[in-house]
Amino acid sequence: MTTVSASGKRVLLIIGGGIAAYKCLDLIRRLKEHGIGVRCILTTAGAEFVTPLAVSSLSAEKVYTDLFSLTDEAEMGHIRLSREADLVLVAPATADLMAKMAHGLANDLASTALLATDKPVYIAPSMNSQMWTHPATRRNLETLQNDGITIIPPGEGDLACGEVGAGRLAEVQDILSTVLQALKHDNPLQDLRGRKVLVTAGPTHEPMDPVRFIANRSSGKQGYALAAALAARGADVTLISGPTMLDCPPNVTRVNVETAQQMQTACAETLPVDAALCVAAVADWRPAQRATQKNKKSFAPAAGEEQKTQIDLVENPDILAWLSQHEHHRPSLVIGFAAETEDLLQHAADKLARKGCDWIIANDVSHVGDDAVMGGDNNQITILHRDGQDKWPRSSKTVIAEKLAARIAAQLGAMPE
Ligand code: C5P
């Protein structure tokens, strides 16, 4: 991915109505110090906390409010307002604004601009801790993450309402560095625009009963990094993810699944795609029976004997092989990952032939500990393809994802659309 300076970029800052709105004044000043243009929309509630004059003085631009006049609309329509920025930031994002965004409401300037934008959207929530933890806000948050919106999480501490807890606007410094980072990585190369890509990521959970399941140590980090890198190059990315702790990357559509069977169904619903990347550590087997009630310790071993039990397993669908051999919608490029603990390249070469994919990305996961590949931040891969293999140096999962996205773009670029 090409890294460019954030300077010269533009942010559309939507200031919601919360006591933390005053912190935006400092944020505007700091963004401008980094050479970033800041245009602001001040909601009606936001204007109760900071004045349009203060915002326009600091941003050195006209402030747009709900008193948006017909003259304004002629000069700068709300669509243009939402499109001229490189990034849209909502800070503070109130519970009300988040609910509007989650439901696609467009009944004021801020919500209309948010619905009309085609740019990455970042939100920094700020509210009372009960409101933050309320199931309705949790639901909205999940919807927003699945819509590809990036959350800059609130911190914990004293809240303006006198309570203590989560819901305090993230520190201005943290919002600033997230935005700078996003703008730096805003990739001018859009060579995957118009391409649809499916990425599977994370582990699968295969339940035996309502409380127990078979799983593995996959964190999902490599798959998520790939989804992010592909989306940054303009691809339309669907990330089909097993259970992970990760936030959905910007501009990626995430479908959450639990089991291998659900993952396959979600893949089927996403086809046709130009490229499929099977990064998930799919469980090869699932318990043959799924008890509806928690299994009990129901047997009594003889004295001195260890208890033994047996779980019958049945084979899960092999999603990579199924995609690679799909009768109607075989993607132009199908990529598998081979995590091995021994005879890495031999096993990976066998998989390339057996599953029928185009590339296998082989990585050695034998090392456990602080710098383990599974769950860790670094990786070392070898790409096996029909014409040979390329070993890449050890680097972070993000760098590997960026290099792989470039290679995928080159490969798809060489094929007819
Ligand atoms: O056979 P193995 O599990 O080692 O193959 C790894 C590759 O196959 C990965 O790309 C993984 O995502 C994919 N796979 C799959 N469905 C399975 C098992 C593995 O898509 N049931």
Coordinates of C-alpha atoms and ligand atoms in Angstrom, one line a residue:
M1 CA 0.0 0.0 0.0
T2 CA 1.3 3.4 -0.9
T3 CA 1.7 5.5 2.2
V4 CA 1.2 9.2 1.7
S5 CA 1.2 12.1 4.1
A6 CA -2.1 13.1 5.8
S7 CA -1.3 16.8 5.0
G8 CA -3.6 18.3 2.4
K9 CA -6.4 15.8 3.1
R10 CA -9.9 16.9 4.1
V11 CA -12.1 15.8 7.0
L12 CA -15.8 16.4 7.4
L13 CA -16.3 16.7 11.1
I14 CA -19.9 16.2 12.4
I15 CA -20.2 17.6 15.9
G16 CA -23.0 15.9 17.9
G17 CA -24.8 17.3 20.9
G18 CA -22.9 16.2 24.0
I19 CA -20.9 18.0 26.7
A20 CA -17.8 16.6 25.1
A21 CA -18.5 18.8 22.0
Y22 CA -16.2 21.5 23.4
K23 CA -13.2 19.0 22.9
C24 CA -13.8 19.3 19.2
L25 CA -12.5 22.8 19.2
D26 CA -9.1 21.4 20.3
L27 CA -9.4 18.6 17.8
I28 CA -10.1 21.0 14.9
R29 CA -7.0 23.1 15.9
R30 CA -4.8 20.0 16.1
L31 CA -6.0 18.6 12.7
K32 CA -5.3 21.9 11.1
E33 CA -1.8 21.9 12.6
H34 CA -1.2 18.8 10.6
G35 CA -2.3 20.5 7.4
I36 CA -5.7 18.9 7.3
G37 CA -8.7 20.9 6.0
V38 CA -11.7 20.6 8.4
R39 CA -15.2 21.4 7.3
C40 CA -17.8 21.0 10.1
I41 CA -21.5 20.1 10.4
L42 CA -22.9 21.2 13.7
T43 CA -26.1 19.5 14.7
T44 CA -28.8 21.5 16.4
A45 CA -28.0 19.8 19.7
G46 CA -24.2 20.3 19.1
A47 CA -24.9 24.1 18.7
E48 CA -26.2 24.0 22.3
F49 CA -22.7 23.2 23.5
V50 CA -20.4 25.0 21.1
T51 CA -21.2 28.1 19.0
P52 CA -21.0 28.1 15.2
L53 CA -18.7 31.1 15.5
A54 CA -16.2 29.2 17.6
V55 CA -16.2 26.3 15.1
S56 CA -15.9 28.5 12.0
S57 CA -13.1 30.6 13.6
L58 CA -11.0 27.5 14.3
S59 CA -11.8 25.7 11.1
A60 CA -11.5 28.8 9.0
E61 CA -14.4 27.5 7.0
K62 CA -18.1 28.1 6.9
V63 CA -20.0 25.9 9.4
Y64 CA -23.0 23.9 8.1
T65 CA -26.0 23.6 10.5
D66 CA -29.6 22.6 10.2
L67 CA -30.3 26.1 9.3
F68 CA -28.8 25.2 6.0
S69 CA -30.3 27.6 3.6
L70 CA -31.4 27.2 0.0
T71 CA -28.4 29.4 -0.9
D72 CA -26.1 27.0 0.9
E73 CA -27.7 24.1 -0.9
A74 CA -27.1 25.8 -4.2
E75 CA -23.5 26.6 -3.3
M76 CA -22.7 23.3 -1.6
G77 CA -25.3 20.5 -1.8
H78 CA -25.4 18.0 1.0
I79 CA -24.1 15.3 -1.3
R80 CA -21.0 17.4 -2.3
L81 CA -20.5 18.2 1.4
S82 CA -20.3 14.5 2.2
R83 CA -18.2 13.6 -0.8
E84 CA -15.5 16.3 -0.9
A85 CA -13.9 15.1 2.3
D86 CA -11.4 12.2 2.4
L87 CA -12.9 11.0 5.7
V88 CA -16.0 11.7 7.8
L89 CA -15.6 11.9 11.5
V90 CA -18.4 12.0 14.0
A91 CA -17.3 13.4 17.4
P92 CA -18.9 13.3 19.8
A93 CA -21.2 10.6 18.4
T94 CA -24.3 10.6 20.6
A95 CA -26.5 7.6 21.2
D96 CA -29.2 9.4 19.1
L97 CA -26.8 10.0 16.2
M98 CA -25.6 6.4 16.3
A99 CA -29.2 5.1 16.3
K100 CA -30.0 7.3 13.3
M101 CA -27.0 6.0 11.5
A102 CA -27.7 2.4 12.3
H103 CA -31.2 2.7 10.9
G104 CA -30.4 4.9 7.9
L105 CA -32.5 7.9 9.0
A106 CA -31.9 11.1 7.1
N107 CA -34.0 13.7 8.7
D108 CA -31.3 16.4 9.3
L109 CA -28.1 17.6 7.7
A110 CA -25.8 15.4 9.7
S111 CA -27.7 12.1 9.2
T112 CA -28.3 13.0 5.5
A113 CA -24.6 13.6 4.9
L114 CA -23.7 10.3 6.7
L115 CA -26.1 8.4 4.5
A116 CA -24.9 10.1 1.3
T117 CA -21.1 9.7 1.9
D118 CA -19.0 7.3 0.0
K119 CA -16.0 7.9 2.2
P120 CA -14.7 6.0 5.3
V121 CA -16.7 7.0 8.4
Y122 CA -15.2 7.1 11.9
I123 CA -17.2 7.7 15.0
A124 CA -16.1 8.7 18.5
P125 CA -19.0 7.9 20.8
S126 CA -19.6 9.8 24.0
M127 CA -22.5 9.3 26.4
N128 CA -23.6 8.3 29.9
S129 CA -22.3 4.8 30.8
Q130 CA -25.8 3.3 31.1
M131 CA -26.7 4.6 27.6
W132 CA -23.4 3.2 26.3
T133 CA -24.0 -0.3 27.7
H134 CA -27.8 -0.3 26.9
P135 CA -28.7 -3.3 24.6
A136 CA -30.1 -0.8 22.1
T137 CA -26.8 1.0 21.8
R138 CA -24.9 -2.3 21.7
R139 CA -27.2 -3.4 18.8
N140 CA -26.6 -0.2 16.9
L141 CA -22.9 -0.4 17.5
E142 CA -22.8 -3.9 16.0
T143 CA -24.8 -2.7 13.0
L144 CA -22.5 0.2 12.5
Q145 CA -19.4 -2.0 12.7
N146 CA -20.9 -4.4 10.2
D147 CA -21.6 -1.5 7.9
G148 CA -17.8 -0.8 7.9
I149 CA -17.9 2.2 10.2
T150 CA -14.9 2.4 12.5
I151 CA -15.5 3.1 16.1
I152 CA -13.0 5.1 18.2
P153 CA -14.0 3.6 21.5
P154 CA -14.8 5.8 24.5
G155 CA -12.7 5.6 27.6
E156 CA -13.7 5.1 31.2
G157 CA -13.6 7.8 33.9
D158 CA -15.6 10.6 35.4
L159 CA -18.6 11.5 33.3
A160 CA -20.1 15.0 33.0
C161 CA -23.3 13.6 34.5
G162 CA -21.5 12.9 37.8
E163 CA -21.3 9.1 37.3
V164 CA -18.2 7.1 36.7
G165 CA -17.9 4.5 33.9
A166 CA -17.5 3.9 30.2
G167 CA -18.7 6.4 27.8
R168 CA -16.2 9.3 28.0
L169 CA -15.2 10.6 24.6
A170 CA -11.8 9.1 23.5
E171 CA -8.8 11.4 24.2
V172 CA -8.4 14.1 21.5
Q173 CA -4.9 12.7 21.0
D174 CA -6.3 9.2 20.3
I175 CA -8.9 10.5 17.9
L176 CA -6.2 12.6 16.2
S177 CA -3.8 9.7 15.7
T178 CA -6.6 7.4 14.4
V179 CA -7.6 10.0 11.8
L180 CA -4.0 10.7 10.8
Q181 CA -3.3 7.0 10.5
A182 CA -6.4 6.5 8.4
L183 CA -5.6 9.5 6.1
K184 CA -2.0 8.4 5.6
H185 CA -3.2 5.0 4.5
D186 CA -6.0 6.4 2.4
N187 CA -4.6 4.7 -0.7
P188 CA -4.5 6.7 -3.9
L189 CA -4.2 3.4 -5.8
Q190 CA -7.8 2.2 -6.5
D191 CA -6.8 -0.7 -8.7
L192 CA -9.4 -3.1 -7.2
R193 CA -12.3 -0.8 -7.7
G194 CA -15.2 -2.7 -9.3
R195 CA -13.8 -6.0 -8.1
K196 CA -15.8 -8.1 -5.6
V197 CA -13.8 -10.1 -3.1
L198 CA -14.8 -12.6 -0.4
V199 CA -12.5 -13.2 2.6
T200 CA -13.1 -15.8 5.3
A201 CA -11.4 -15.2 8.6
G202 CA -11.1 -16.3 12.2
P203 CA -11.8 -19.7 13.8
T204 CA -15.1 -21.6 13.6
H205 CA -16.9 -22.8 16.8
E206 CA -18.5 -26.2 16.5
P207 CA -20.9 -26.7 19.3
M208 CA -21.5 -30.0 21.2
D209 CA -24.1 -28.5 23.6
P210 CA -25.3 -25.0 24.4
V211 CA -22.2 -24.2 26.4
R212 CA -19.3 -26.2 24.9
F213 CA -17.7 -26.1 21.5
I214 CA -14.6 -27.2 19.5
A215 CA -12.4 -24.3 18.3
N216 CA -8.8 -23.3 17.6
R217 CA -6.4 -20.4 18.4
S218 CA -7.0 -18.4 15.2
S219 CA -7.3 -14.6 16.1
G220 CA -8.6 -13.6 12.6
K221 CA -5.8 -10.9 12.4
Q222 CA -4.4 -11.9 9.1
G223 CA -7.8 -12.2 7.4
Y224 CA -9.0 -8.9 8.8
A225 CA -5.7 -7.2 7.7
L226 CA -6.2 -8.6 4.2
A227 CA -9.9 -7.5 4.1
A228 CA -8.7 -4.0 5.1
A229 CA -5.9 -3.8 2.5
L230 CA -8.2 -5.0 -0.3
A231 CA -10.9 -2.5 0.6
A232 CA -8.3 0.3 0.8
R233 CA -7.5 -0.4 -2.9
G234 CA -11.2 0.0 -3.7
A235 CA -12.4 -3.6 -3.7
D236 CA -16.0 -4.4 -2.6
V237 CA -15.0 -6.8 0.3
T238 CA -17.3 -9.2 2.2
L239 CA -15.6 -10.5 5.3
I240 CA -17.2 -13.7 6.5
S241 CA -15.9 -14.0 10.0
G242 CA -15.9 -16.6 12.7
P243 CA -16.0 -15.4 16.3
T244 CA -13.1 -12.9 16.9
M245 CA -12.4 -9.9 19.1
L246 CA -11.6 -7.6 16.1
D247 CA -13.4 -4.5 14.8
C248 CA -14.7 -4.6 11.3
P249 CA -12.2 -2.7 9.0
P250 CA -13.4 0.4 7.3
N251 CA -15.5 0.0 4.1
V252 CA -15.8 -3.8 4.6
T253 CA -19.1 -5.6 4.9
R254 CA -18.8 -8.2 7.6
V255 CA -21.0 -11.3 8.0
N256 CA -20.7 -12.9 11.4
V257 CA -20.9 -16.7 11.6
E258 CA -20.1 -19.3 14.1
T259 CA -19.8 -22.7 12.4
A260 CA -18.2 -24.0 9.2
Q261 CA -21.6 -24.8 7.8
Q262 CA -22.8 -21.2 8.4
M263 CA -19.6 -20.0 6.9
Q264 CA -20.2 -22.0 3.7
T265 CA -23.8 -20.7 3.5
A266 CA -22.6 -17.1 3.9
C267 CA -20.0 -17.7 1.1
A268 CA -22.7 -19.2 -1.1
E269 CA -24.9 -16.1 -0.6
T270 CA -21.9 -13.8 -1.5
L271 CA -21.1 -15.5 -4.8
P272 CA -20.3 -14.5 -7.5
V273 CA -17.0 -12.9 -6.6
D274 CA -13.8 -12.1 -8.6
A275 CA -11.6 -13.5 -5.9
A276 CA -12.0 -15.6 -2.8
L277 CA -9.5 -15.7 0.0
C278 CA -10.0 -18.6 2.5
V279 CA -8.0 -17.4 5.5
A280 CA -10.3 -18.8 8.2
A281 CA -9.1 -21.7 10.3
V282 CA -12.2 -23.8 9.6
A283 CA -12.7 -26.7 12.0
D284 CA -12.3 -29.9 9.9
W285 CA -14.7 -31.8 12.2
R286 CA -17.8 -31.0 14.1
P287 CA -19.6 -33.0 16.9
A288 CA -22.0 -35.4 15.2
Q289 CA -24.7 -34.5 17.8
R290 CA -25.5 -31.1 19.2
A291 CA -27.3 -31.7 22.5
T292 CA -30.1 -29.2 23.2
Q293 CA -29.2 -29.3 27.0
K294 CA -25.8 -29.1 28.7
N295 CA -24.2 -32.6 28.7
K296 CA -23.9 -34.1 32.1
K297 CA -21.2 -36.3 33.7
S298 CA -23.4 -39.4 33.5
F299 CA -21.0 -42.3 34.0
A300 CA -19.3 -43.6 37.1
P301 CA -15.9 -45.1 36.6
A302 CA -14.5 -47.9 38.8
A303 CA -12.5 -46.7 41.8
G304 CA -9.0 -45.5 40.7
E305 CA -9.9 -45.4 37.0
E306 CA -9.9 -42.1 35.1
Q307 CA -13.1 -41.1 33.5
K308 CA -13.2 -41.5 29.7
T309 CA -15.8 -40.4 27.2
Q310 CA -16.1 -40.3 23.5
I311 CA -17.3 -37.6 21.1
D312 CA -18.4 -38.7 17.6
L313 CA -17.2 -36.2 15.0
V314 CA -18.4 -35.7 11.4
E315 CA -16.5 -34.0 8.6
N316 CA -17.2 -30.3 7.9
P317 CA -17.5 -29.0 4.3
D318 CA -14.2 -27.9 2.9
I319 CA -15.1 -24.4 1.8
L320 CA -11.8 -23.8 -0.1
A321 CA -12.2 -27.0 -2.2
W322 CA -15.9 -26.3 -2.7
L323 CA -15.2 -22.7 -4.0
S324 CA -12.2 -23.9 -6.1
Q325 CA -14.4 -26.5 -7.8
H326 CA -17.7 -24.5 -7.9
E327 CA -19.7 -25.5 -11.0
H328 CA -21.3 -22.1 -11.7
H329 CA -19.4 -19.4 -9.9
R330 CA -15.8 -20.5 -9.6
P331 CA -14.0 -17.2 -8.8
S332 CA -11.2 -16.1 -11.1
L333 CA -8.7 -16.3 -8.3
V334 CA -9.1 -18.6 -5.3
I335 CA -6.5 -18.4 -2.5
G336 CA -6.1 -20.8 0.4
F337 CA -3.9 -20.6 3.5
A338 CA -2.0 -23.6 4.8
A339 CA -1.0 -23.4 8.4
E340 CA 1.3 -26.3 9.2
T341 CA 3.5 -27.4 12.0
E342 CA 5.7 -29.8 9.9
D343 CA 6.7 -30.4 6.3
L344 CA 5.2 -27.0 5.5
L345 CA 5.9 -26.8 1.8
Q346 CA 5.1 -30.4 1.0
H347 CA 1.8 -30.2 2.7
A348 CA 1.0 -26.9 1.1
A349 CA 1.9 -28.2 -2.4
D350 CA -0.4 -31.2 -1.8
K351 CA -3.2 -28.9 -0.8
L352 CA -2.8 -26.7 -3.9
A353 CA -3.2 -29.8 -6.1
R354 CA -6.0 -31.5 -4.0
K355 CA -8.2 -28.5 -3.4
G356 CA -7.8 -27.0 -6.9
C357 CA -7.1 -23.4 -5.7
D358 CA -4.8 -21.0 -7.6
W359 CA -2.4 -20.0 -4.7
I360 CA -1.7 -21.5 -1.4
I361 CA -0.1 -19.2 1.2
A362 CA 1.9 -21.5 3.5
N363 CA 2.8 -20.4 7.0
D364 CA 4.5 -22.3 9.8
V365 CA 2.5 -22.2 12.9
S366 CA 4.6 -24.7 14.9
H367 CA 6.0 -21.9 17.1
V368 CA 3.9 -21.2 20.2
G369 CA 4.7 -18.5 22.7
D370 CA 5.1 -14.7 22.6
D371 CA 5.8 -14.4 18.9
A372 CA 3.5 -17.2 17.7
V373 CA 1.9 -16.8 14.3
M374 CA -1.5 -17.9 15.5
G375 CA -2.8 -15.0 17.6
G376 CA 0.4 -12.9 17.0
D377 CA 1.1 -9.8 14.9
N378 CA 3.8 -11.2 12.6
N379 CA 3.8 -13.8 9.9
Q380 CA 6.2 -15.4 7.4
I381 CA 4.7 -16.8 4.3
T382 CA 5.6 -18.7 1.1
I383 CA 3.2 -18.3 -1.9
L384 CA 2.8 -21.5 -3.8
H385 CA 1.3 -21.3 -7.3
R386 CA 1.3 -23.3 -10.5
D387 CA 4.6 -21.8 -11.7
G388 CA 6.6 -22.1 -8.5
Q389 CA 6.9 -20.5 -5.1
D390 CA 7.9 -17.2 -3.6
K391 CA 9.2 -17.0 0.0
W392 CA 8.6 -13.6 1.6
P393 CA 10.5 -12.2 4.6
R394 CA 9.0 -12.3 8.0
S395 CA 7.0 -9.1 8.6
S396 CA 3.8 -7.8 10.3
K397 CA 0.5 -9.2 9.2
T398 CA -0.5 -5.7 8.0
V399 CA 2.5 -5.4 5.7
I400 CA 1.9 -9.0 4.4
A401 CA -1.7 -8.1 3.8
E402 CA -0.7 -4.9 1.8
K403 CA 1.8 -6.8 -0.3
L404 CA -0.7 -9.6 -1.0
A405 CA -3.4 -7.1 -1.9
A406 CA -1.0 -5.5 -4.4
R407 CA -0.2 -8.9 -5.9
I408 CA -3.9 -9.9 -6.1
A409 CA -4.6 -6.5 -7.8
A410 CA -1.9 -7.3 -10.4
Q411 CA -3.2 -10.8 -10.9
L412 CA -6.8 -9.7 -11.4
G413 CA -5.7 -6.8 -13.5
A414 CA -4.1 -9.2 -15.9
M415 CA -7.4 -11.1 -16.3
P416 CA -10.5 -9.9 -18.2
E417 CA -13.2 -8.4 -15.9
Ligands
C5P1 O1 -6.9 -28.6 4.8 P1 -6.5 -27.4 5.6 O2 -7.5 -27.1 6.7 O3 -5.1 -27.4 6.2 O4 -6.6 -26.2 4.6 C1 -6.4 -24.9 4.9 C2 -7.1 -24.1 3.9 O5 -8.4 -24.6 3.6 C3 -7.4 -22.7 4.5 O6 -7.4 -21.8 3.4 C4 -8.8 -22.8 5.1 O7 -9.5 -21.6 5.1 C5 -9.4 -23.7 4.1 N1 -10.4 -24.6 4.7 C6 -11.8 -24.4 4.3 N2 -12.7 -25.3 4.9 C7 -12.4 -26.3 5.7 C8 -11.0 -26.5 6.0 C9 -10.1 -25.6 5.5 O8 -12.1 -23.5 3.6 N3 -13.3 -27.1 6.1

